[in-house]
């Protein structure tokens, strides 16, 4: 590909609406192709529904929403990194494995944070609900 040939270069989004359309296409693709994304979305939806049931305060809502969306964003970034690594190498390479492992670690760390936030917020509410 000749980088000086303007017809060969990727084009920017033509409209503001295109930006949203492509972004939603990315979310849809990640959801369809990544089992873990579906698990995270289901868990996040459950946490948000539980929040309605337990009448969270504004600060609690902020932490739950932040946690849910951070996990989803990290799963998307993990998928991006995995796809890029697969694009540039077809053979096993120790650095490719490192990159993929570190991207997965970022998702795991964020998910752990979300579980801790959920426990801090939801466990006392369950305790008061049942005891």
Coordinates of N, CA and C in Angstrom, one line a residue:
X1 N 0.8 -1.2 0.0 CA 0.0 0.0 0.0 C 0.9 1.2 0.0
X2 N 0.6 2.1 -0.9 CA 1.4 3.4 -1.0 C 0.7 4.4 -0.1
X3 N 1.4 4.8 1.0 CA 0.8 5.8 1.9 C 0.7 7.2 1.3
X4 N 1.3 7.4 0.2 CA 1.2 8.7 -0.4 C 0.0 8.8 -1.3
X5 N -0.6 7.7 -1.6 CA -1.8 7.6 -2.4 C -3.0 7.9 -1.5
X6 N -3.7 9.0 -1.6 CA -4.8 9.4 -0.8 C -6.0 8.4 -0.9
X7 N -6.1 7.7 -2.0 CA -7.2 6.8 -2.2 C -7.0 5.5 -1.4
X8 N -5.8 5.2 -1.0 CA -5.4 4.0 -0.2 C -5.6 4.2 1.3
X9 N -5.6 5.4 1.7 CA -5.7 5.7 3.2 C -7.1 5.5 3.7
X10 N -7.2 5.0 5.0 CA -8.6 5.0 5.6 C -9.2 6.4 5.6
X11 N -10.5 6.5 5.5 CA -11.1 7.8 5.5 C -11.7 8.0 6.9
X12 N -11.7 9.3 7.2 CA -12.4 9.7 8.5 C -13.9 9.6 8.3
X13 N -14.6 9.5 9.4 CA -16.1 9.5 9.3 C -16.6 10.7 8.6
X14 N -17.5 10.6 7.7 CA -18.0 11.7 7.0 C -18.9 12.6 7.8
X15 N -19.7 12.0 8.7 CA -20.6 12.7 9.5 C -20.5 12.3 11.0
X16 N -21.0 13.2 11.8 CA -21.0 12.9 13.2 C -21.8 11.6 13.5
X17 N -22.9 11.4 12.7 CA -23.7 10.2 12.9 C -22.9 9.0 12.5
X18 N -22.0 9.1 11.6 CA -21.2 7.9 11.2 C -20.4 7.5 12.4
X19 N -19.9 8.4 13.2 CA -19.0 8.1 14.3 C -19.8 7.2 15.3
X20 N -21.1 7.6 15.6 CA -21.9 6.8 16.4 C -22.3 5.5 15.8
X21 N -22.6 5.4 14.6 CA -22.9 4.2 13.9 C -21.8 3.2 14.0
X22 N -20.5 3.7 13.7 CA -19.4 2.8 13.8 C -19.1 2.3 15.2
X23 N -19.3 3.2 16.1 CA -19.1 2.9 17.6 C -20.1 1.8 18.0
X24 N -21.3 2.0 17.6 CA -22.3 1.0 18.0 C -22.1 -0.4 17.3
X25 N -21.5 -0.3 16.1 CA -21.2 -1.5 15.3 C -20.0 -2.2 16.1
X26 N -19.1 -1.5 16.7 CA -18.0 -2.1 17.5 C -18.6 -2.8 18.7
X27 N -19.5 -2.1 19.4 CA -20.1 -2.7 20.6 C -20.8 -4.0 20.2
X28 N -21.6 -3.9 19.1 CA -22.4 -5.1 18.6 C -21.4 -6.2 18.3
X29 N -20.4 -5.9 17.6 CA -19.4 -7.0 17.2 C -18.8 -7.6 18.4
X30 N -18.4 -6.8 19.4 CA -17.8 -7.3 20.6 C -18.8 -8.2 21.3
X31 N -20.0 -7.8 21.4 CA -21.0 -8.6 22.1 C -21.3 -9.9 21.4
X32 N -21.3 -9.9 20.1 CA -21.6 -11.1 19.3 C -20.5 -12.1 19.3
X33 N -19.2 -11.6 19.3 CA -18.1 -12.4 19.1 C -17.4 -12.8 20.4
X34 N -17.6 -12.1 21.5 CA -16.9 -12.4 22.7 C -17.8 -12.8 23.9
X35 N -17.7 -14.1 24.2 CA -18.5 -14.7 25.3 C -18.4 -13.9 26.6
X36 N -17.1 -13.5 26.9 CA -16.9 -12.7 28.2 C -17.6 -11.4 28.2
X37 N -17.8 -10.8 27.0 CA -18.5 -9.5 27.0 C -20.0 -9.8 27.3
X38 N -20.5 -10.9 26.8 CA -21.9 -11.2 27.1 C -22.1 -11.4 28.6
X39 N -21.1 -12.1 29.2 CA -21.1 -12.4 30.7 C -21.1 -11.1 31.4
X40 N -20.2 -10.2 31.0 CA -20.0 -8.9 31.7 C -21.3 -8.0 31.6
X41 N -21.9 -8.0 30.4 CA -23.1 -7.3 30.2 C -24.2 -7.8 31.0
X42 N -24.4 -9.1 31.1 CA -25.4 -9.8 31.9 C -25.2 -9.4 33.4
X43 N -23.9 -9.6 33.9 CA -23.6 -9.2 35.3 C -23.9 -7.8 35.6
X44 N -23.5 -6.9 34.6 CA -23.7 -5.5 34.8 C -25.2 -5.1 34.9
X45 N -26.0 -5.8 34.0 CA -27.4 -5.5 33.9 C -28.0 -6.0 35.3
X46 N -27.6 -7.2 35.7 CA -28.1 -7.7 37.0 C -27.8 -6.7 38.2
X47 N -26.6 -6.1 38.2 CA -26.2 -5.2 39.2 C -27.0 -3.9 39.1
X48 N -27.3 -3.4 37.9 CA -28.1 -2.2 37.8 C -29.6 -2.5 38.2
X49 N -30.1 -3.7 37.8 CA -31.5 -4.0 38.3 C -31.5 -4.2 39.8
X50 N -30.5 -4.8 40.3 CA -30.4 -4.9 41.8 C -30.4 -3.6 42.5
X51 N -29.7 -2.6 41.8 CA -29.7 -1.3 42.4 C -31.0 -0.6 42.4
X52 N -31.9 -0.8 41.4 CA -33.2 -0.3 41.5 C -34.0 -1.0 42.6
X53 N -33.9 -2.3 42.7 CA -34.6 -3.0 43.8 C -34.2 -2.6 45.2
X54 N -32.9 -2.3 45.4 CA -32.4 -1.9 46.7 C -32.3 -0.4 46.9
X55 N -32.9 0.4 46.0 CA -32.9 1.9 46.2 C -31.6 2.5 46.5
X56 N -30.6 2.4 45.6 CA -29.3 2.9 45.9 C -29.3 4.5 46.0
X57 N -28.4 5.0 46.8 CA -28.2 6.4 46.8 C -27.5 6.9 45.6
X58 N -27.4 8.2 45.4 CA -26.8 8.8 44.2 C -25.3 8.3 44.1
X59 N -24.6 8.4 45.2 CA -23.1 8.0 45.2 C -23.0 6.5 44.9
X60 N -23.9 5.7 45.5 CA -23.8 4.2 45.2 C -24.1 4.0 43.7
X61 N -25.1 4.7 43.2 CA -25.3 4.6 41.7 C -24.1 4.9 40.9
X62 N -23.5 6.0 41.3 CA -22.3 6.4 40.5 C -21.2 5.3 40.6
X63 N -20.9 4.7 41.7 CA -19.9 3.7 41.8 C -20.3 2.4 41.1
X64 N -21.6 2.1 41.1 CA -22.0 0.9 40.4 C -22.0 1.1 38.9
X65 N -22.5 2.2 38.5 CA -22.4 2.5 37.0 C -21.0 2.6 36.5
X66 N -20.1 3.3 37.3 CA -18.7 3.4 36.9 C -18.1 2.0 36.8
X67 N -18.4 1.2 37.7 CA -17.8 -0.2 37.7 C -18.3 -1.0 36.5
X68 N -19.6 -0.9 36.3 CA -20.1 -1.7 35.2 C -19.5 -1.2 33.8
X69 N -19.5 0.1 33.6 CA -19.0 0.6 32.4 C -17.5 0.4 32.2
X70 N -16.7 0.5 33.3 CA -15.3 0.3 33.2 C -15.0 -1.2 32.8
X71 N -15.7 -2.1 33.3 CA -15.5 -3.5 32.9 C -15.9 -3.7 31.4
X72 N -17.0 -3.1 31.0 CA -17.3 -3.2 29.6 C -16.3 -2.6 28.7
X73 N -15.8 -1.4 29.0 CA -14.8 -0.7 28.3 C -13.5 -1.5 28.2
X74 N -13.1 -2.1 29.4 CA -11.9 -2.9 29.4 C -12.0 -4.2 28.6
X75 N -13.2 -4.8 28.5 CA -13.4 -5.9 27.7 C -13.3 -5.6 26.2
X76 N -13.8 -4.4 25.8 CA -13.7 -3.9 24.5 C -12.2 -3.7 24.1
X77 N -11.5 -3.0 25.0 CA -10.1 -2.8 24.8 C -9.3 -4.1 24.7
X78 N -9.6 -5.1 25.6 CA -9.0 -6.4 25.5 C -9.2 -7.0 24.2
X79 N -10.4 -7.0 23.7 CA -10.7 -7.5 22.4 C -9.9 -6.9 21.3
X80 N -9.9 -5.5 21.3 CA -9.1 -4.8 20.4 C -7.6 -5.2 20.4
X81 N -7.0 -5.3 21.5 CA -5.6 -5.8 21.6 C -5.5 -7.2 21.1
X82 N -6.3 -8.1 21.5 CA -6.2 -9.5 21.0 C -6.3 -9.5 19.5
X83 N -7.3 -8.8 18.9 CA -7.4 -8.8 17.5 C -6.2 -8.2 16.8
X84 N -5.7 -7.1 17.3 CA -4.5 -6.5 16.7 C -3.3 -7.5 16.8
X85 N -3.1 -8.1 17.9 CA -2.0 -9.1 18.0 C -2.2 -10.2 17.0
X86 N -3.4 -10.7 16.8 CA -3.7 -11.8 15.8 C -3.5 -11.3 14.4
X87 N -3.7 -10.0 14.2 CA -3.5 -9.4 12.9 C -2.1 -9.3 12.5
X88 N -1.2 -9.0 13.4 CA 0.2 -8.8 13.1 C 1.1 -10.1 13.2
X89 N 0.6 -11.1 13.8 CA 1.3 -12.4 13.9 C 0.4 -13.6 13.8
X90 N 0.8 -14.5 13.0 CA 0.0 -15.8 12.9 C 0.7 -16.9 13.7
X91 N 1.9 -16.7 14.1 CA 2.7 -17.7 14.8 C 2.8 -17.3 16.3
X92 N 3.0 -18.4 17.1 CA 3.2 -18.1 18.6 C 4.4 -17.2 18.7
X93 N 4.3 -16.2 19.5 CA 5.5 -15.4 19.9 C 5.3 -15.0 21.4
X94 N 6.4 -15.1 22.2 CA 6.3 -14.8 23.6 C 5.8 -13.4 23.9
X95 N 6.2 -12.4 23.1 CA 5.7 -11.1 23.3 C 4.2 -10.9 23.0
X96 N 3.7 -11.6 22.0 CA 2.3 -11.6 21.7 C 1.5 -12.2 22.9
X97 N 2.0 -13.3 23.4 CA 1.4 -13.9 24.6 C 1.4 -12.9 25.8
X98 N 2.5 -12.2 26.0 CA 2.6 -11.3 27.1 C 1.5 -10.2 26.9
X99 N 1.4 -9.6 25.7 CA 0.5 -8.6 25.4 C -0.9 -9.0 25.7
X100 N -1.3 -10.2 25.2 CA -2.6 -10.7 25.4 C -2.9 -11.0 26.9
X101 N -1.9 -11.6 27.6 CA -2.1 -11.8 29.0 C -2.3 -10.6 29.8
X102 N -1.5 -9.5 29.5 CA -1.6 -8.3 30.2 C -3.0 -7.6 29.9
X103 N -3.5 -7.7 28.7 CA -4.8 -7.1 28.4 C -5.9 -7.9 29.2
X104 N -5.7 -9.2 29.3 CA -6.7 -10.0 30.1 C -6.6 -9.6 31.5
X105 N -5.3 -9.3 32.0 CA -5.1 -8.9 33.4 C -5.8 -7.6 33.7
X106 N -5.8 -6.7 32.7 CA -6.5 -5.4 32.9 C -8.0 -5.6 33.1
X107 N -8.6 -6.6 32.3 CA -10.0 -6.9 32.5 C -10.3 -7.5 33.9
X108 N -9.4 -8.5 34.2 CA -9.5 -9.1 35.5 C -9.4 -8.1 36.7
X109 N -8.5 -7.2 36.6 CA -8.3 -6.2 37.7 C -9.6 -5.3 37.8
X110 N -10.1 -4.9 36.6 CA -11.2 -4.0 36.6 C -12.5 -4.8 37.1
X111 N -12.6 -6.0 36.8 CA -13.7 -6.9 37.2 C -13.6 -7.1 38.7
X112 N -12.4 -7.3 39.2 CA -12.2 -7.5 40.7 C -12.6 -6.2 41.4
X113 N -12.2 -5.0 40.9 CA -12.7 -3.8 41.4 C -14.2 -3.7 41.5
X114 N -14.8 -4.1 40.4 CA -16.3 -4.0 40.3 C -17.0 -4.9 41.3
X115 N -16.4 -6.1 41.5 CA -16.9 -7.1 42.5 C -16.8 -6.5 43.9
X116 N -15.6 -5.9 44.2 CA -15.4 -5.3 45.5 C -16.4 -4.1 45.8
X117 N -16.6 -3.3 44.8 CA -17.5 -2.2 44.9 C -18.9 -2.7 45.1
X118 N -19.3 -3.8 44.3 CA -20.6 -4.4 44.5 C -20.8 -5.0 45.9
X119 N -19.8 -5.6 46.4 CA -19.8 -6.2 47.8 C -20.0 -5.1 48.8
X120 N -19.2 -4.0 48.7 CA -19.3 -2.9 49.7 C -20.7 -2.3 49.7
X121 N -21.3 -2.2 48.5 CA -22.6 -1.5 48.4 C -23.7 -2.5 48.7
X122 N -23.7 -3.7 48.1 CA -24.9 -4.6 48.2 C -24.9 -5.4 49.5
X123 N -23.8 -5.9 50.0 CA -23.8 -6.8 51.2 C -24.5 -6.1 52.4
X124 N -24.2 -4.9 52.7 CA -24.9 -4.3 53.9 C -26.4 -4.2 53.6
X125 N -26.8 -3.9 52.4 CA -28.2 -3.8 52.1 C -28.9 -5.1 52.2
X126 N -28.3 -6.2 51.7 CA -28.9 -7.5 51.9 C -28.9 -7.9 53.4
X127 N -27.9 -7.5 54.2 CA -27.9 -7.8 55.6 C -29.1 -7.1 56.3
X128 N -29.3 -5.8 56.0 CA -30.4 -5.1 56.6 C -31.8 -5.6 56.1
X129 N -31.8 -6.1 54.9 CA -33.0 -6.7 54.3 C -33.5 -8.0 54.9
X130 N -32.5 -8.8 55.3 CA -32.8 -10.1 55.8 C -32.6 -10.3 57.3
X131 N -31.9 -9.4 58.0 CA -31.7 -9.5 59.4 C -32.1 -8.3 60.2

